Amino acid sequence: MLALKFLLVKLNKLLGVFNYLLFFITFTYIFLSIFTSFQAFNINDFNTELNPNINGIQFEEIKFKNNSSTPLHGWWVKGESNNAFIILHGLRSNIGDKFYIDLISEFNSLGFSILAFDFRNHGKSGDGKFSFGADEISDVEASIKYIRKNKNIENIFIWGFSFGATTGLNYSIYNVEGADVSGIIADTPYYDPIEVLIDEVTRRTPLNSYLSKLLKPGIIISSKVFFDFDLEDIKNIFESEIINNTPSLIFGCKNDNTVPNSHPRRIKKKLGQMSKYIEFENCSKHGDSFIYNKKEYIYEINNFLHEQSEIKNK
């Protein structure tokens, strides 16, 4: 009888420990899922007063609205040719970043007109729903319509970086009824934002890659509940059956830990013959391919533009 009581006491203690561990694991899982989703949707970008004047470039400050009437702030820099770039900045950045101002100067000196604008929730633009590039295609469409309506430009090219690159590609794939563009340059676009978030969890917490991947359902559910957005929408756009007819030049970085080169490679595979993929080895972190490979980078862009011009004139 005493042995039975002893056994029951032991079982109750084990059950208590098990319940405690189950509660701790469940709480940790829910906490990390919610925390990761809130971090992902927290823009909080910096703001500066820098503009192209710091490089001696004259510009026009412009305002236009997307289809949700969100005011978008931008710059127009007139060039000598009949070609224009629309620069799409990365996440938690804006056109006041000196990197983009230097790009404007570099390519305006080559004769290109430039329209650079702040996405919704960034820089000096208004607030709106953030969706990792799904809904932001209307911001891109608004910028294209602005040029078509106000500027005498024949060829418009989109040039996006990371979040901006994915958004530009989403525009070309998904917004089939939108204004046309002559081509897209996409620097380190991401294929699936949930993968990027999980990689961030692995780098910033004690969890290994396998355990971090287990958070995927929780992060997706948390994003739907708190932010009304399905993080799988971006991947679904790339995996849709819509045929993309916009020529695209895609840049990747071999050593990119933020957006691994598997992302732009998969995008290249999706876009097929209408795209070209260039991967740089000389880059130390996400988004610096131009800085460390300037000569080759400019060469590839000029070659891409020349190819599109030849195709158009046939």
PDB file of C-alpha atoms in Angstrom:
ATOM      1  CA  MET A   1       0.000   0.000   0.000  1.00  0.00           C
ATOM      2  CA  LEU A   2       2.829   2.376   0.898  1.00  0.00           C
ATOM      3  CA  ALA A   3       4.568   1.524  -2.357  1.00  0.00           C
ATOM      4  CA  LEU A   4       1.411   2.442  -4.306  1.00  0.00           C
ATOM      5  CA  LYS A   5       1.105   5.782  -2.482  1.00  0.00           C
ATOM      6  CA  PHE A   6       4.775   6.497  -3.157  1.00  0.00           C
ATOM      7  CA  LEU A   7       4.271   5.708  -6.846  1.00  0.00           C
ATOM      8  CA  LEU A   8       1.224   8.014  -7.049  1.00  0.00           C
ATOM      9  CA  VAL A   9       3.176  10.838  -5.425  1.00  0.00           C
ATOM     10  CA  LYS A  10       5.966  10.354  -7.932  1.00  0.00           C
ATOM     11  CA  LEU A  11       3.516  10.324 -10.841  1.00  0.00           C
ATOM     12  CA  ASN A  12       1.841  13.507  -9.604  1.00  0.00           C
ATOM     13  CA  LYS A  13       5.207  15.217  -9.363  1.00  0.00           C
ATOM     14  CA  LEU A  14       6.148  14.084 -12.867  1.00  0.00           C
ATOM     15  CA  LEU A  15       2.771  15.257 -14.155  1.00  0.00           C
ATOM     16  CA  GLY A  16       3.332  18.619 -12.503  1.00  0.00           C
ATOM     17  CA  VAL A  17       6.761  18.957 -14.114  1.00  0.00           C
ATOM     18  CA  PHE A  18       5.307  17.903 -17.471  1.00  0.00           C
ATOM     19  CA  ASN A  19       2.499  20.471 -17.201  1.00  0.00           C
ATOM     20  CA  TYR A  20       5.000  23.165 -16.255  1.00  0.00           C
ATOM     21  CA  LEU A  21       7.223  22.313 -19.233  1.00  0.00           C
ATOM     22  CA  LEU A  22       4.208  22.218 -21.552  1.00  0.00           C
ATOM     23  CA  PHE A  23       3.072  25.624 -20.303  1.00  0.00           C
ATOM     24  CA  PHE A  24       6.598  27.057 -20.641  1.00  0.00           C
ATOM     25  CA  ILE A  25       7.028  25.701 -24.194  1.00  0.00           C
ATOM     26  CA  THR A  26       3.565  26.905 -25.258  1.00  0.00           C
ATOM     27  CA  PHE A  27       4.097  30.347 -23.715  1.00  0.00           C
ATOM     28  CA  THR A  28       7.537  30.679 -25.311  1.00  0.00           C
ATOM     29  CA  TYR A  29       6.193  29.598 -28.701  1.00  0.00           C
ATOM     30  CA  ILE A  30       3.305  32.077 -28.603  1.00  0.00           C
ATOM     31  CA  PHE A  31       5.543  34.873 -27.282  1.00  0.00           C
ATOM     32  CA  LEU A  32       8.211  34.384 -29.959  1.00  0.00           C
ATOM     33  CA  SER A  33       5.588  34.136 -32.707  1.00  0.00           C
ATOM     34  CA  ILE A  34       3.853  37.355 -31.667  1.00  0.00           C
ATOM     35  CA  PHE A  35       7.130  39.178 -30.940  1.00  0.00           C
ATOM     36  CA  THR A  36       8.574  38.225 -34.351  1.00  0.00           C
ATOM     37  CA  SER A  37       5.455  39.343 -36.226  1.00  0.00           C
ATOM     38  CA  PHE A  38       5.366  42.679 -34.357  1.00  0.00           C
ATOM     39  CA  GLN A  39       9.041  43.242 -35.098  1.00  0.00           C
ATOM     40  CA  ALA A  40       8.459  42.425 -38.760  1.00  0.00           C
ATOM     41  CA  PHE A  41       5.644  44.953 -39.133  1.00  0.00           C
ATOM     42  CA  ASN A  42       7.389  47.685 -37.148  1.00  0.00           C
ATOM     43  CA  ILE A  43       8.767  50.073 -39.791  1.00  0.00           C
ATOM     44  CA  ASN A  44      10.208  52.892 -37.664  1.00  0.00           C
ATOM     45  CA  ASP A  45      12.555  54.094 -40.419  1.00  0.00           C
ATOM     46  CA  PHE A  46      14.946  56.982 -39.927  1.00  0.00           C
ATOM     47  CA  ASN A  47      14.301  60.366 -41.509  1.00  0.00           C
ATOM     48  CA  THR A  48      16.884  62.832 -42.769  1.00  0.00           C
ATOM     49  CA  GLU A  49      16.842  66.162 -44.537  1.00  0.00           C
ATOM     50  CA  LEU A  50      19.357  65.035 -47.151  1.00  0.00           C
ATOM     51  CA  ASN A  51      18.415  65.539 -50.807  1.00  0.00           C
ATOM     52  CA  PRO A  52      20.173  65.480 -54.207  1.00  0.00           C
ATOM     53  CA  ASN A  53      21.426  69.055 -53.661  1.00  0.00           C
ATOM     54  CA  ILE A  54      24.232  67.663 -51.493  1.00  0.00           C
ATOM     55  CA  ASN A  55      25.739  66.313 -54.730  1.00  0.00           C
ATOM     56  CA  GLY A  56      24.943  69.445 -56.717  1.00  0.00           C
ATOM     57  CA  ILE A  57      21.912  67.852 -58.434  1.00  0.00           C
ATOM     58  CA  GLN A  58      18.860  69.984 -59.153  1.00  0.00           C
ATOM     59  CA  PHE A  59      15.563  68.284 -58.365  1.00  0.00           C
ATOM     60  CA  GLU A  60      11.834  68.879 -58.158  1.00  0.00           C
ATOM     61  CA  GLU A  61       9.970  67.868 -55.005  1.00  0.00           C
ATOM     62  CA  ILE A  62       6.776  66.052 -55.987  1.00  0.00           C
ATOM     63  CA  LYS A  63       3.632  64.657 -54.368  1.00  0.00           C
ATOM     64  CA  PHE A  64       1.186  62.080 -55.715  1.00  0.00           C
ATOM     65  CA  LYS A  65      -1.312  59.577 -54.307  1.00  0.00           C
ATOM     66  CA  ASN A  66      -1.854  55.841 -54.624  1.00  0.00           C
ATOM     67  CA  ASN A  67      -5.253  54.218 -55.199  1.00  0.00           C
ATOM     68  CA  SER A  68      -6.014  54.463 -51.477  1.00  0.00           C
ATOM     69  CA  SER A  69      -5.348  58.237 -51.548  1.00  0.00           C
ATOM     70  CA  THR A  70      -2.210  57.818 -49.439  1.00  0.00           C
ATOM     71  CA  PRO A  71       0.076  60.827 -50.124  1.00  0.00           C
ATOM     72  CA  LEU A  72       3.491  59.794 -51.442  1.00  0.00           C
ATOM     73  CA  HIS A  73       6.531  62.050 -51.322  1.00  0.00           C
ATOM     74  CA  GLY A  74       9.229  61.983 -53.963  1.00  0.00           C
ATOM     75  CA  TRP A  75      11.803  63.731 -56.116  1.00  0.00           C
ATOM     76  CA  TRP A  76      12.006  64.185 -59.858  1.00  0.00           C
ATOM     77  CA  VAL A  77      15.440  64.680 -61.414  1.00  0.00           C
ATOM     78  CA  LYS A  78      15.400  65.513 -65.103  1.00  0.00           C
ATOM     79  CA  GLY A  79      17.878  63.833 -67.423  1.00  0.00           C
ATOM     80  CA  GLU A  80      18.955  64.302 -71.013  1.00  0.00           C
ATOM     81  CA  SER A  81      17.741  60.983 -72.447  1.00  0.00           C
ATOM     82  CA  ASN A  82      14.261  59.592 -73.006  1.00  0.00           C
ATOM     83  CA  ASN A  83      14.801  56.976 -70.278  1.00  0.00           C
ATOM     84  CA  ALA A  84      13.764  57.211 -66.633  1.00  0.00           C
ATOM     85  CA  PHE A  85      14.425  55.111 -63.543  1.00  0.00           C
ATOM     86  CA  ILE A  86      11.955  54.771 -60.712  1.00  0.00           C
ATOM     87  CA  ILE A  87      14.024  54.002 -57.619  1.00  0.00           C
ATOM     88  CA  LEU A  88      12.310  51.798 -55.024  1.00  0.00           C
ATOM     89  CA  HIS A  89      14.106  51.865 -51.682  1.00  0.00           C
ATOM     90  CA  GLY A  90      14.467  49.021 -49.207  1.00  0.00           C
ATOM     91  CA  LEU A  91      12.562  48.269 -46.006  1.00  0.00           C
ATOM     92  CA  ARG A  92      13.024  50.682 -43.086  1.00  0.00           C
ATOM     93  CA  SER A  93      14.800  53.110 -45.376  1.00  0.00           C
ATOM     94  CA  ASN A  94      13.774  56.055 -47.558  1.00  0.00           C
ATOM     95  CA  ILE A  95      15.051  58.218 -50.385  1.00  0.00           C
ATOM     96  CA  GLY A  96      16.897  60.432 -47.896  1.00  0.00           C
ATOM     97  CA  ASP A  97      19.454  57.649 -47.413  1.00  0.00           C
ATOM     98  CA  LYS A  98      22.741  58.857 -48.925  1.00  0.00           C
ATOM     99  CA  PHE A  99      23.059  55.536 -50.768  1.00  0.00           C
ATOM    100  CA  TYR A 100      20.049  56.377 -52.935  1.00  0.00           C
ATOM    101  CA  ILE A 101      21.067  60.013 -53.324  1.00  0.00           C
ATOM    102  CA  ASP A 102      24.444  58.878 -54.662  1.00  0.00           C
ATOM    103  CA  LEU A 103      22.679  56.488 -57.065  1.00  0.00           C
ATOM    104  CA  ILE A 104      20.548  59.359 -58.326  1.00  0.00           C
ATOM    105  CA  SER A 105      23.677  61.436 -58.964  1.00  0.00           C
ATOM    106  CA  GLU A 106      25.521  58.557 -60.616  1.00  0.00           C
ATOM    107  CA  PHE A 107      22.818  57.693 -63.121  1.00  0.00           C
ATOM    108  CA  ASN A 108      21.580  61.222 -63.719  1.00  0.00           C
ATOM    109  CA  SER A 109      25.142  62.036 -64.808  1.00  0.00           C
ATOM    110  CA  LEU A 110      24.721  59.260 -67.406  1.00  0.00           C
ATOM    111  CA  GLY A 111      21.673  61.064 -68.802  1.00  0.00           C
ATOM    112  CA  PHE A 112      18.802  59.291 -67.049  1.00  0.00           C
ATOM    113  CA  SER A 113      15.819  60.998 -65.492  1.00  0.00           C
ATOM    114  CA  ILE A 114      15.070  59.712 -61.985  1.00  0.00           C
ATOM    115  CA  LEU A 115      11.905  59.494 -59.935  1.00  0.00           C
ATOM    116  CA  ALA A 116      12.617  58.434 -56.362  1.00  0.00           C
ATOM    117  CA  PHE A 117       9.819  58.257 -53.818  1.00  0.00           C
ATOM    118  CA  ASP A 118       9.129  57.084 -50.272  1.00  0.00           C
ATOM    119  CA  PHE A 119       6.836  54.071 -49.960  1.00  0.00           C
ATOM    120  CA  ARG A 120       3.860  54.366 -47.648  1.00  0.00           C
ATOM    121  CA  ASN A 121       4.921  54.208 -43.983  1.00  0.00           C
ATOM    122  CA  HIS A 122       8.406  55.412 -44.937  1.00  0.00           C
ATOM    123  CA  GLY A 123      10.147  58.758 -45.035  1.00  0.00           C
ATOM    124  CA  LYS A 124       7.825  61.689 -45.707  1.00  0.00           C
ATOM    125  CA  SER A 125       4.990  59.651 -47.256  1.00  0.00           C
ATOM    126  CA  GLY A 126       1.705  58.915 -45.505  1.00  0.00           C
ATOM    127  CA  ASP A 127       0.727  55.830 -43.566  1.00  0.00           C
ATOM    128  CA  GLY A 128      -1.036  52.805 -44.996  1.00  0.00           C
ATOM    129  CA  LYS A 129      -1.191  49.045 -44.792  1.00  0.00           C
ATOM    130  CA  PHE A 130       2.222  47.401 -44.791  1.00  0.00           C
ATOM    131  CA  SER A 131       2.341  44.123 -46.705  1.00  0.00           C
ATOM    132  CA  PHE A 132       5.968  43.360 -47.619  1.00  0.00           C
ATOM    133  CA  GLY A 133       5.333  44.453 -51.221  1.00  0.00           C
ATOM    134  CA  ALA A 134       1.901  42.998 -52.025  1.00  0.00           C
ATOM    135  CA  ASP A 135      -0.312  46.073 -51.583  1.00  0.00           C
ATOM    136  CA  GLU A 136       2.618  48.437 -52.172  1.00  0.00           C
ATOM    137  CA  ILE A 137       2.386  47.696 -55.897  1.00  0.00           C
ATOM    138  CA  SER A 138      -0.228  50.466 -55.985  1.00  0.00           C
ATOM    139  CA  ASP A 139       2.482  52.896 -54.815  1.00  0.00           C
ATOM    140  CA  VAL A 140       4.619  51.802 -57.766  1.00  0.00           C
ATOM    141  CA  GLU A 141       1.706  52.131 -60.169  1.00  0.00           C
ATOM    142  CA  ALA A 142       1.026  55.651 -58.870  1.00  0.00           C
ATOM    143  CA  SER A 143       4.636  56.676 -59.565  1.00  0.00           C
ATOM    144  CA  ILE A 144       4.437  55.315 -63.112  1.00  0.00           C
ATOM    145  CA  LYS A 145       1.173  57.133 -63.748  1.00  0.00           C
ATOM    146  CA  TYR A 146       2.734  60.335 -62.429  1.00  0.00           C
ATOM    147  CA  ILE A 147       5.509  60.135 -65.040  1.00  0.00           C
ATOM    148  CA  ARG A 148       3.101  59.224 -67.834  1.00  0.00           C
ATOM    149  CA  LYS A 149       0.858  62.166 -66.978  1.00  0.00           C
ATOM    150  CA  ASN A 150       3.416  64.847 -66.172  1.00  0.00           C
ATOM    151  CA  LYS A 151       6.673  64.025 -67.950  1.00  0.00           C
ATOM    152  CA  ASN A 152       7.507  63.403 -71.586  1.00  0.00           C
ATOM    153  CA  ILE A 153       9.334  60.124 -71.032  1.00  0.00           C
ATOM    154  CA  GLU A 154       9.135  57.132 -73.360  1.00  0.00           C
ATOM    155  CA  ASN A 155      10.956  54.363 -71.495  1.00  0.00           C
ATOM    156  CA  ILE A 156      10.407  53.775 -67.778  1.00  0.00           C
ATOM    157  CA  PHE A 157      12.504  51.277 -65.844  1.00  0.00           C
ATOM    158  CA  ILE A 158      11.938  50.177 -62.251  1.00  0.00           C
ATOM    159  CA  TRP A 159      15.047  49.833 -60.087  1.00  0.00           C
ATOM    160  CA  GLY A 160      14.324  48.308 -56.693  1.00  0.00           C
ATOM    161  CA  PHE A 161      16.341  47.189 -53.683  1.00  0.00           C
ATOM    162  CA  SER A 162      15.339  44.281 -51.409  1.00  0.00           C
ATOM    163  CA  PHE A 163      11.765  45.168 -50.336  1.00  0.00           C
ATOM    164  CA  GLY A 164      11.616  47.613 -53.267  1.00  0.00           C
ATOM    165  CA  ALA A 165      12.953  44.961 -55.649  1.00  0.00           C
ATOM    166  CA  THR A 166      10.318  42.435 -54.587  1.00  0.00           C
ATOM    167  CA  THR A 167       7.602  45.088 -54.832  1.00  0.00           C
ATOM    168  CA  GLY A 168       8.683  46.042 -58.340  1.00  0.00           C
ATOM    169  CA  LEU A 169       8.656  42.409 -59.433  1.00  0.00           C
ATOM    170  CA  ASN A 170       5.252  41.886 -57.795  1.00  0.00           C
ATOM    171  CA  TYR A 171       3.985  44.823 -59.818  1.00  0.00           C
ATOM    172  CA  SER A 172       5.182  43.300 -63.082  1.00  0.00           C
ATOM    173  CA  ILE A 173       3.751  39.867 -62.264  1.00  0.00           C
ATOM    174  CA  TYR A 174       0.517  40.646 -60.472  1.00  0.00           C
ATOM    175  CA  ASN A 175      -0.691  44.025 -61.625  1.00  0.00           C
ATOM    176  CA  VAL A 176      -1.404  42.979 -65.188  1.00  0.00           C
ATOM    177  CA  GLU A 177      -3.757  45.922 -65.747  1.00  0.00           C
ATOM    178  CA  GLY A 178      -1.268  48.526 -64.535  1.00  0.00           C
ATOM    179  CA  ALA A 179       0.829  50.986 -66.508  1.00  0.00           C
ATOM    180  CA  ASP A 180       3.604  49.398 -68.542  1.00  0.00           C
ATOM    181  CA  VAL A 181       7.354  49.561 -67.893  1.00  0.00           C
ATOM    182  CA  SER A 182      10.254  48.725 -70.191  1.00  0.00           C
ATOM    183  CA  GLY A 183      12.148  46.627 -67.659  1.00  0.00           C
ATOM    184  CA  ILE A 184      12.925  45.950 -64.023  1.00  0.00           C
ATOM    185  CA  ILE A 185      16.247  45.911 -62.183  1.00  0.00           C
ATOM    186  CA  ALA A 186      15.860  43.986 -58.922  1.00  0.00           C
ATOM    187  CA  ASP A 187      18.714  44.099 -56.417  1.00  0.00           C
ATOM    188  CA  THR A 188      18.533  41.204 -53.894  1.00  0.00           C
ATOM    189  CA  PRO A 189      14.754  40.663 -53.876  1.00  0.00           C
ATOM    190  CA  TYR A 190      13.281  38.221 -51.366  1.00  0.00           C
ATOM    191  CA  TYR A 191      11.127  35.330 -52.529  1.00  0.00           C
ATOM    192  CA  ASP A 192       9.474  34.491 -49.219  1.00  0.00           C
ATOM    193  CA  PRO A 193       9.500  36.990 -46.290  1.00  0.00           C
ATOM    194  CA  ILE A 194       8.652  34.294 -43.733  1.00  0.00           C
ATOM    195  CA  GLU A 195      11.958  32.582 -44.543  1.00  0.00           C
ATOM    196  CA  VAL A 196      13.809  35.865 -43.991  1.00  0.00           C
ATOM    197  CA  LEU A 197      12.072  36.311 -40.626  1.00  0.00           C
ATOM    198  CA  ILE A 198      12.898  32.764 -39.515  1.00  0.00           C
ATOM    199  CA  ASP A 199      16.547  33.287 -40.451  1.00  0.00           C
ATOM    200  CA  GLU A 200      16.498  36.445 -38.313  1.00  0.00           C
ATOM    201  CA  VAL A 201      15.154  34.449 -35.363  1.00  0.00           C
ATOM    202  CA  THR A 202      17.980  31.932 -35.774  1.00  0.00           C
ATOM    203  CA  ARG A 203      20.597  34.691 -35.769  1.00  0.00           C
ATOM    204  CA  ARG A 204      19.145  36.679 -32.863  1.00  0.00           C
ATOM    205  CA  THR A 205      18.034  33.934 -30.446  1.00  0.00           C
ATOM    206  CA  PRO A 206      19.556  30.726 -29.017  1.00  0.00           C
ATOM    207  CA  LEU A 207      17.240  28.684 -31.287  1.00  0.00           C
ATOM    208  CA  ASN A 208      18.865  26.689 -34.040  1.00  0.00           C
ATOM    209  CA  SER A 209      17.549  26.625 -37.607  1.00  0.00           C
ATOM    210  CA  TYR A 210      15.309  23.593 -37.026  1.00  0.00           C
ATOM    211  CA  LEU A 211      13.617  25.051 -33.938  1.00  0.00           C
ATOM    212  CA  SER A 212      13.202  28.453 -35.612  1.00  0.00           C
ATOM    213  CA  LYS A 213      11.375  26.833 -38.536  1.00  0.00           C
ATOM    214  CA  LEU A 214       8.853  25.394 -36.083  1.00  0.00           C
ATOM    215  CA  LEU A 215       7.745  28.989 -35.418  1.00  0.00           C
ATOM    216  CA  LYS A 216       6.508  29.429 -39.003  1.00  0.00           C
ATOM    217  CA  PRO A 217       2.812  28.556 -38.352  1.00  0.00           C
ATOM    218  CA  GLY A 218       2.757  30.763 -35.247  1.00  0.00           C
ATOM    219  CA  ILE A 219       4.265  33.767 -37.051  1.00  0.00           C
ATOM    220  CA  ILE A 220       1.842  33.381 -39.964  1.00  0.00           C
ATOM    221  CA  ILE A 221      -1.188  33.143 -37.638  1.00  0.00           C
ATOM    222  CA  SER A 222       0.021  36.076 -35.521  1.00  0.00           C
ATOM    223  CA  SER A 223       0.482  38.240 -38.633  1.00  0.00           C
ATOM    224  CA  LYS A 224      -3.026  37.417 -39.819  1.00  0.00           C
ATOM    225  CA  VAL A 225      -4.583  38.138 -36.411  1.00  0.00           C
ATOM    226  CA  PHE A 226      -2.754  41.356 -35.557  1.00  0.00           C
ATOM    227  CA  PHE A 227      -1.921  42.811 -38.980  1.00  0.00           C
ATOM    228  CA  ASP A 228      -4.497  41.274 -41.331  1.00  0.00           C
ATOM    229  CA  PHE A 229      -1.820  40.008 -43.694  1.00  0.00           C
ATOM    230  CA  ASP A 230      -0.840  36.547 -44.861  1.00  0.00           C
ATOM    231  CA  LEU A 231       2.955  36.374 -45.006  1.00  0.00           C
ATOM    232  CA  GLU A 232       2.684  33.686 -47.673  1.00  0.00           C
ATOM    233  CA  ASP A 233       1.072  36.116 -50.144  1.00  0.00           C
ATOM    234  CA  ILE A 234       4.441  37.218 -51.559  1.00  0.00           C
ATOM    235  CA  LYS A 235       5.562  33.662 -52.261  1.00  0.00           C
ATOM    236  CA  ASN A 236       2.139  32.934 -53.755  1.00  0.00           C
ATOM    237  CA  ILE A 237       2.567  35.823 -56.208  1.00  0.00           C
ATOM    238  CA  PHE A 238       5.882  34.395 -57.417  1.00  0.00           C
ATOM    239  CA  GLU A 239       4.393  30.908 -57.621  1.00  0.00           C
ATOM    240  CA  SER A 240       1.246  32.021 -59.448  1.00  0.00           C
ATOM    241  CA  GLU A 241       0.452  30.924 -62.978  1.00  0.00           C
ATOM    242  CA  ILE A 242       0.518  34.520 -64.237  1.00  0.00           C
ATOM    243  CA  ILE A 243       2.978  34.877 -67.097  1.00  0.00           C
ATOM    244  CA  ASN A 244       5.421  37.734 -66.661  1.00  0.00           C
ATOM    245  CA  ASN A 245       6.325  39.588 -69.862  1.00  0.00           C
ATOM    246  CA  THR A 246       8.531  42.292 -68.345  1.00  0.00           C
ATOM    247  CA  PRO A 247      12.296  41.903 -68.913  1.00  0.00           C
ATOM    248  CA  SER A 248      14.097  41.731 -65.566  1.00  0.00           C
ATOM    249  CA  LEU A 249      17.712  41.999 -64.443  1.00  0.00           C
ATOM    250  CA  ILE A 250      18.161  40.401 -61.023  1.00  0.00           C
ATOM    251  CA  PHE A 251      21.170  40.929 -58.772  1.00  0.00           C
ATOM    252  CA  GLY A 252      22.131  38.626 -55.916  1.00  0.00           C
ATOM    253  CA  CYS A 253      24.970  38.498 -53.403  1.00  0.00           C
ATOM    254  CA  LYS A 254      26.783  35.264 -52.590  1.00  0.00           C
ATOM    255  CA  ASN A 255      27.496  36.279 -48.978  1.00  0.00           C
ATOM    256  CA  ASP A 256      24.139  37.901 -48.191  1.00  0.00           C
ATOM    257  CA  ASN A 257      22.905  36.645 -44.808  1.00  0.00           C
ATOM    258  CA  THR A 258      19.764  38.812 -44.744  1.00  0.00           C
ATOM    259  CA  VAL A 259      18.357  37.719 -48.111  1.00  0.00           C
ATOM    260  CA  PRO A 260      20.316  34.585 -49.085  1.00  0.00           C
ATOM    261  CA  ASN A 261      21.094  34.112 -52.761  1.00  0.00           C
ATOM    262  CA  SER A 262      18.553  31.266 -52.899  1.00  0.00           C
ATOM    263  CA  HIS A 263      15.807  33.938 -53.002  1.00  0.00           C
ATOM    264  CA  PRO A 264      16.842  35.811 -56.182  1.00  0.00           C
ATOM    265  CA  ARG A 265      17.798  32.502 -57.773  1.00  0.00           C
ATOM    266  CA  ARG A 266      14.271  31.153 -57.260  1.00  0.00           C
ATOM    267  CA  ILE A 267      12.825  34.367 -58.645  1.00  0.00           C
ATOM    268  CA  LYS A 268      15.008  34.015 -61.727  1.00  0.00           C
ATOM    269  CA  LYS A 269      13.706  30.467 -62.178  1.00  0.00           C
ATOM    270  CA  LYS A 270      10.105  31.703 -61.904  1.00  0.00           C
ATOM    271  CA  LEU A 271      10.593  34.536 -64.398  1.00  0.00           C
ATOM    272  CA  GLY A 272      12.401  32.286 -66.869  1.00  0.00           C
ATOM    273  CA  GLN A 273      13.740  33.594 -70.165  1.00  0.00           C
ATOM    274  CA  MET A 274      12.458  37.107 -69.527  1.00  0.00           C
ATOM    275  CA  SER A 275      15.061  37.535 -66.786  1.00  0.00           C
ATOM    276  CA  LYS A 276      18.811  37.519 -66.276  1.00  0.00           C
ATOM    277  CA  TYR A 277      20.561  36.764 -62.981  1.00  0.00           C
ATOM    278  CA  ILE A 278      23.901  38.212 -61.914  1.00  0.00           C
ATOM    279  CA  GLU A 279      25.494  37.140 -58.635  1.00  0.00           C
ATOM    280  CA  PHE A 280      28.274  39.146 -57.011  1.00  0.00           C
ATOM    281  CA  GLU A 281      30.866  37.578 -54.734  1.00  0.00           C
ATOM    282  CA  ASN A 282      32.449  40.819 -53.570  1.00  0.00           C
ATOM    283  CA  CYS A 283      29.846  42.114 -51.117  1.00  0.00           C
ATOM    284  CA  SER A 284      30.073  42.184 -47.343  1.00  0.00           C
ATOM    285  CA  LYS A 285      26.423  42.591 -46.384  1.00  0.00           C
ATOM    286  CA  HIS A 286      22.897  42.938 -47.705  1.00  0.00           C
ATOM    287  CA  GLY A 287      22.431  45.682 -50.282  1.00  0.00           C
ATOM    288  CA  ASP A 288      26.031  46.691 -50.912  1.00  0.00           C
ATOM    289  CA  SER A 289      26.639  45.000 -54.270  1.00  0.00           C
ATOM    290  CA  PHE A 290      26.748  48.375 -56.031  1.00  0.00           C
ATOM    291  CA  ILE A 291      29.258  49.795 -53.565  1.00  0.00           C
ATOM    292  CA  TYR A 292      31.803  46.998 -54.012  1.00  0.00           C
ATOM    293  CA  ASN A 293      31.130  46.124 -57.656  1.00  0.00           C
ATOM    294  CA  LYS A 294      30.342  49.533 -59.129  1.00  0.00           C
ATOM    295  CA  LYS A 295      32.016  49.073 -62.525  1.00  0.00           C
ATOM    296  CA  GLU A 296      30.492  45.652 -63.220  1.00  0.00           C
ATOM    297  CA  TYR A 297      27.126  46.727 -61.777  1.00  0.00           C
ATOM    298  CA  ILE A 298      26.865  49.740 -64.103  1.00  0.00           C
ATOM    299  CA  TYR A 299      28.071  47.646 -67.043  1.00  0.00           C
ATOM    300  CA  GLU A 300      25.310  45.063 -66.500  1.00  0.00           C
ATOM    301  CA  ILE A 301      22.632  47.755 -66.234  1.00  0.00           C
ATOM    302  CA  ASN A 302      23.816  49.520 -69.395  1.00  0.00           C
ATOM    303  CA  ASN A 303      23.966  46.188 -71.220  1.00  0.00           C
ATOM    304  CA  PHE A 304      20.433  45.353 -70.035  1.00  0.00           C
ATOM    305  CA  LEU A 305      19.085  48.713 -71.197  1.00  0.00           C
ATOM    306  CA  HIS A 306      20.855  48.370 -74.545  1.00  0.00           C
ATOM    307  CA  GLU A 307      19.311  44.917 -75.069  1.00  0.00           C
ATOM    308  CA  GLN A 308      15.819  46.246 -74.335  1.00  0.00           C
ATOM    309  CA  SER A 309      16.358  49.134 -76.744  1.00  0.00           C
ATOM    310  CA  GLU A 310      17.425  46.745 -79.513  1.00  0.00           C
ATOM    311  CA  ILE A 311      14.407  44.510 -78.924  1.00  0.00           C
ATOM    312  CA  LYS A 312      12.052  47.507 -78.993  1.00  0.00           C
ATOM    313  CA  ASN A 313      13.497  48.816 -82.263  1.00  0.00           C
ATOM    314  CA  LYS A 314      13.159  45.503 -84.115  1.00  0.00           C
TER     315      LYS A 314
END
